[in-house]
mmCIF file of C-alpha atoms in Angstrom:
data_model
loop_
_atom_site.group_PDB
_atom_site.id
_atom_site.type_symbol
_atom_site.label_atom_id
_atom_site.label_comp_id
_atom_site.label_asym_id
_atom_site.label_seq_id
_atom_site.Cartn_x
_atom_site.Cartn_y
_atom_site.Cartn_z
ATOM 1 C CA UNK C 126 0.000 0.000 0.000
ATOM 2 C CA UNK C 127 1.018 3.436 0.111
ATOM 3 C CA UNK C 128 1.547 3.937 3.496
ATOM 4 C CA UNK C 129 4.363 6.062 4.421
ATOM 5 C CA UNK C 130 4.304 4.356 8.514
ATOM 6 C CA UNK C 131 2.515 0.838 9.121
ATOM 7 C CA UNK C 132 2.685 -0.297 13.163
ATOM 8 C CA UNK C 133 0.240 -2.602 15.796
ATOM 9 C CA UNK C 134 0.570 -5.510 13.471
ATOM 10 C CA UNK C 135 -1.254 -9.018 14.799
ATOM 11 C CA UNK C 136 -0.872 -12.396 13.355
ATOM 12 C CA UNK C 137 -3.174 -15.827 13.968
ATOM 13 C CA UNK C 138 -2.311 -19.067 12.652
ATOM 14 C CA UNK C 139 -5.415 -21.028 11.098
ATOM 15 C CA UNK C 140 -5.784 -25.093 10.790
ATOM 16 C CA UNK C 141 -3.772 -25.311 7.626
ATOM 17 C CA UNK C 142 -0.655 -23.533 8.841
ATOM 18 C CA UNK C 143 -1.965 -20.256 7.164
ATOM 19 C CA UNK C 144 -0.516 -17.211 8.635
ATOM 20 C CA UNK C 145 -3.044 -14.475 8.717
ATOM 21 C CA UNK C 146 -1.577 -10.074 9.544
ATOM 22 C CA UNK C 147 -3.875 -7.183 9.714
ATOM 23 C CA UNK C 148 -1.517 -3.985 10.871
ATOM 24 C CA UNK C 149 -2.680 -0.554 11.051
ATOM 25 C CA UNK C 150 -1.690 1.788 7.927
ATOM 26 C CA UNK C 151 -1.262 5.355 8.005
ATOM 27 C CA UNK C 152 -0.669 7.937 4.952
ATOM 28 C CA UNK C 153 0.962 10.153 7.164
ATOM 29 C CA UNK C 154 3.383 9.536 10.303
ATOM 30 C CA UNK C 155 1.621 10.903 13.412
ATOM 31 C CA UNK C 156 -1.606 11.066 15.159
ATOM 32 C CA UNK C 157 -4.619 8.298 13.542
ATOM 33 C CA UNK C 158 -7.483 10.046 15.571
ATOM 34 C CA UNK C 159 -10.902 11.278 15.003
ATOM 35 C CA UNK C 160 -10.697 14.154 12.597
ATOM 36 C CA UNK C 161 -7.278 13.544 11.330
ATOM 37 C CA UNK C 162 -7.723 14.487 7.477
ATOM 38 C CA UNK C 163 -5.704 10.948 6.316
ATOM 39 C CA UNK C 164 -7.233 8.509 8.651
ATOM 40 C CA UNK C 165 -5.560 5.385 9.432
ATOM 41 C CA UNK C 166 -6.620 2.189 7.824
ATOM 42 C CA UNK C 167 -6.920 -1.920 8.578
ATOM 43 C CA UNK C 168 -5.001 -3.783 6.507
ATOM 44 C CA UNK C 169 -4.931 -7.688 6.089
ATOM 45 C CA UNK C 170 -2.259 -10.309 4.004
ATOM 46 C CA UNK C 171 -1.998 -13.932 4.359
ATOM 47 C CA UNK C 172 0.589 -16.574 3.737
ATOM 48 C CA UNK C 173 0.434 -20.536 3.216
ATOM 49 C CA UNK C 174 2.791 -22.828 4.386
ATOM 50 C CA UNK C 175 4.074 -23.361 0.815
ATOM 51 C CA UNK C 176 3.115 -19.528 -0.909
ATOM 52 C CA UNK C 177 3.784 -15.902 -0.663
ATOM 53 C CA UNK C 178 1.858 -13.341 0.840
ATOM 54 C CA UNK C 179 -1.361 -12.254 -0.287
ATOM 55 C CA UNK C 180 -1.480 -8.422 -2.020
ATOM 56 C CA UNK C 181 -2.064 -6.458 1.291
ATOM 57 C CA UNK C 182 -5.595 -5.499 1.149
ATOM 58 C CA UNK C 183 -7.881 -2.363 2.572
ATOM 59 C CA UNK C 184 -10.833 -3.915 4.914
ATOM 60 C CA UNK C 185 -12.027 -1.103 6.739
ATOM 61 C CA UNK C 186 -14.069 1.979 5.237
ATOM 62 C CA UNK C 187 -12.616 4.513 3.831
ATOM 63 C CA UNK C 188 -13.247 7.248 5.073
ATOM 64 C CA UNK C 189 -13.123 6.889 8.953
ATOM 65 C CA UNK C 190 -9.917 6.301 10.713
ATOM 66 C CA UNK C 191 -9.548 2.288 12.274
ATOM 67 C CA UNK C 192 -7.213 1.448 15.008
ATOM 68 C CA UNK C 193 -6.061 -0.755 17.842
ATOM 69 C CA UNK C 194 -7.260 -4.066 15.775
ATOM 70 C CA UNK C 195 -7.244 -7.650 16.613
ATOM 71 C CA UNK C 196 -7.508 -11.430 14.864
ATOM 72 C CA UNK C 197 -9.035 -14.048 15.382
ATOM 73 C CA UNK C 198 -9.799 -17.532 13.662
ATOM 74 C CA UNK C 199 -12.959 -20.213 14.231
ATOM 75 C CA UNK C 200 -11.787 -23.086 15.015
ATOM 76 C CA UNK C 201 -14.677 -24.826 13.183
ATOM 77 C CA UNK C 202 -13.894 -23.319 9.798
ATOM 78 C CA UNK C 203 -10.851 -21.217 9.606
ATOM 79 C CA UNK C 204 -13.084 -18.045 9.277
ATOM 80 C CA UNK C 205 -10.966 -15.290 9.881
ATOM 81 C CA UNK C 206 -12.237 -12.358 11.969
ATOM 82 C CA UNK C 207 -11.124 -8.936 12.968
ATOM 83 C CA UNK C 208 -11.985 -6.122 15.313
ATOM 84 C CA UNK C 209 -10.977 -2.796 15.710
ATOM 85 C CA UNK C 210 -11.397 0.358 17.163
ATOM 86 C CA UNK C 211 -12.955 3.835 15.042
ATOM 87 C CA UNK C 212 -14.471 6.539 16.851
ATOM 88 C CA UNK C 213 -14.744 4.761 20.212
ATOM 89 C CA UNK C 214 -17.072 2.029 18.788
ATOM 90 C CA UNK C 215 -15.553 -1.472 17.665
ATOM 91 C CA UNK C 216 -16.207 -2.750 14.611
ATOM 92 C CA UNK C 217 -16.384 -6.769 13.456
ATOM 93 C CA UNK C 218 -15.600 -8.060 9.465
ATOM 94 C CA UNK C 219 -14.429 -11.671 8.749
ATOM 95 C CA UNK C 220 -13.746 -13.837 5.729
ATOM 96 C CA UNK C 221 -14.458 -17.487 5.454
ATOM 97 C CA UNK C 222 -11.710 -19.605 3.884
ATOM 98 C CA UNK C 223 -12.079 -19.166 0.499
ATOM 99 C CA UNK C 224 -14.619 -16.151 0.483
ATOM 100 C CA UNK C 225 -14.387 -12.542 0.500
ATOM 101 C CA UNK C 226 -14.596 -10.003 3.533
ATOM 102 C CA UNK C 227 -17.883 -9.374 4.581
ATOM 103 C CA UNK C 228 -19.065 -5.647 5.098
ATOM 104 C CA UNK C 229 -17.975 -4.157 9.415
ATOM 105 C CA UNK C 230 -20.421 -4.073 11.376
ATOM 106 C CA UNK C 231 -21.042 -2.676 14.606
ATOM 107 C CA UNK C 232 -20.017 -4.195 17.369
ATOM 108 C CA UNK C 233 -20.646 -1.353 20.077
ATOM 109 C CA UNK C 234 -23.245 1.566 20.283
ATOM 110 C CA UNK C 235 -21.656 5.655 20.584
ATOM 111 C CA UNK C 236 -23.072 4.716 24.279
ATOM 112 C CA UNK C 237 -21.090 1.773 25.366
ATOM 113 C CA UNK C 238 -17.728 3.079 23.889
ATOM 114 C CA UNK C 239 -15.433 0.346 21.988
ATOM 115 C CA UNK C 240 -11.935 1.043 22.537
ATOM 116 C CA UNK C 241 -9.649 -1.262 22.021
ATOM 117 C CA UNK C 242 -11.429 -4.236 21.245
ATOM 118 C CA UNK C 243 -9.993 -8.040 21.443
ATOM 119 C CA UNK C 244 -11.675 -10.797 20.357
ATOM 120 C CA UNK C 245 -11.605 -15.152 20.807
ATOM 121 C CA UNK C 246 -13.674 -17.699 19.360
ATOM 122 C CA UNK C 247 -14.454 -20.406 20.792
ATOM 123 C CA UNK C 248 -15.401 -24.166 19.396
ATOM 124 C CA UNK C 249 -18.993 -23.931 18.905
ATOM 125 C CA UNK C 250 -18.035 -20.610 17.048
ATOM 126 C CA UNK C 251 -19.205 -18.030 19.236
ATOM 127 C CA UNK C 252 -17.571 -14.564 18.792
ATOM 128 C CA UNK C 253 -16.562 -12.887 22.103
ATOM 129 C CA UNK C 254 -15.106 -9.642 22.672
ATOM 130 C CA UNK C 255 -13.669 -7.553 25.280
ATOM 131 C CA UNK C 256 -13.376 -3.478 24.987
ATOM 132 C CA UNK C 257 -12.554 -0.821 27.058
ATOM 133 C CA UNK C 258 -15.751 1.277 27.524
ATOM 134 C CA UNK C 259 -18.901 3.126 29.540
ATOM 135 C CA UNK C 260 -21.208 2.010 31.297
ATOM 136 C CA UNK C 261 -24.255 3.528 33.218
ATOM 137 C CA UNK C 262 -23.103 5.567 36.206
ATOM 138 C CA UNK C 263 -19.651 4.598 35.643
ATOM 139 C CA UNK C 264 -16.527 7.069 35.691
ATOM 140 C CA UNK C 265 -13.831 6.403 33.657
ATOM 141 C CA UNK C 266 -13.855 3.727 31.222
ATOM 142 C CA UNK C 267 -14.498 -0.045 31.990
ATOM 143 C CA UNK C 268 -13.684 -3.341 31.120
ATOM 144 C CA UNK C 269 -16.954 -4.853 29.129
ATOM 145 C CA UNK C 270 -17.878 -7.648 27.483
ATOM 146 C CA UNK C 271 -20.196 -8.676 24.394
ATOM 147 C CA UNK C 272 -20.592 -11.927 22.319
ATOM 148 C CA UNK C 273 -22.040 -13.303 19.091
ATOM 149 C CA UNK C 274 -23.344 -17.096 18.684
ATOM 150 C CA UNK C 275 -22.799 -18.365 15.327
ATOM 151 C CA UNK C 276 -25.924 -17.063 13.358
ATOM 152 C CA UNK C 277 -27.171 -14.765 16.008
ATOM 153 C CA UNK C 278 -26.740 -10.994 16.983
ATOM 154 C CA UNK C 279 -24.664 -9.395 19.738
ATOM 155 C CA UNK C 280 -25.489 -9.264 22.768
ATOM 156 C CA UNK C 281 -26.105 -5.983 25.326
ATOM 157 C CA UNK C 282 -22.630 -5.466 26.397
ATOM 158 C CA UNK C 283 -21.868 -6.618 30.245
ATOM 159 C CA UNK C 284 -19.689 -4.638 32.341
ATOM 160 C CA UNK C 285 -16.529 -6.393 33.845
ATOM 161 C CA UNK C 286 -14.790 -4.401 36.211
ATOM 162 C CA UNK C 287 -16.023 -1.602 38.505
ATOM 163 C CA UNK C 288 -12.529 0.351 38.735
ATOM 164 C CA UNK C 289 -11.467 2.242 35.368
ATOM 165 C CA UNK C 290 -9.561 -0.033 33.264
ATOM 166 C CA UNK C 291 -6.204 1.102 30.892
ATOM 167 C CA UNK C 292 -5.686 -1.121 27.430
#
């Protein structure tokens, strides 16, 4: 890409040894923040044991700036999925093996927060992710928690921690 500073790269390993990076990408060295007039950007490239890496390729919106991402694969399937951070809400994409990325959703609501999001899945292929965020009466920002079942919605995110949390 034309990046002129990449940086927070992750990596996850799926069944078939494929290696699987999404790294943040920025057209300008500096600050990737709300209102930054070249907003940062998601990027994803994979490898197989016996290839070379995919063409890096764009999968958040243009437009908006995406940070502070994270990977994940289903066990089940090798569906890759990935979480990040844009605006204070945390956005969810993922791409079965074989298929194309599907279009972010949501994650969190402008009243939750969804900073730094981190997400697991686990065998039955249930999405579940932690973000730093608001809740009700809270000060500061605190630990929550949401989750997806395969084929269902998320749910109502579930506060963790009562003190403020820093991640």
């Amino acid at each position: 890409n034309d990046a002129v500073s990449s940086f927070q790269p992750s990596i996850a390993v799926d069944s078939t040894g494929t290696l699987h990076v999404i790294w943040v990408s920025s057209p300008i060295v500096g600050n990737c923040g709300p209102g930054n007039p070249n907003p940062c950007s998601i990027f994803y490239s994979s490898r197989s044991l016996s290839g070379s890496w995919s063409t890096p390729q764009n999968i958040s919106p243009s437009g908006s700036s995406a940070i502070r991402q994270a990977i994940a694969i289903d066990p089940r399937d090798n569906t890759v999925h990935v979480v990040w951070e844009s605006g204070s809400i945390a956005y969810h994409t993922m791409k079965p093996q074989g298929g194309a990325w599907t279009t972010p959703e949501a994650v969190t609501q402008p009243s939750s927060g969804g900073a730094s999001p981190m997400i697991t899945v686990d065998p039955t292929g249930t999405l579940h992710v932690v973000f730093r965020g608001q809740c009700n009466g809270c000060s500061g920002s605190q630990a929550m928690y949401t989750m997806k079942p395969a084929g269902g919605a998320w749910s109502a995110p579930q506060q963790l921690s009562d003190e403020p949390v820093y991640f």
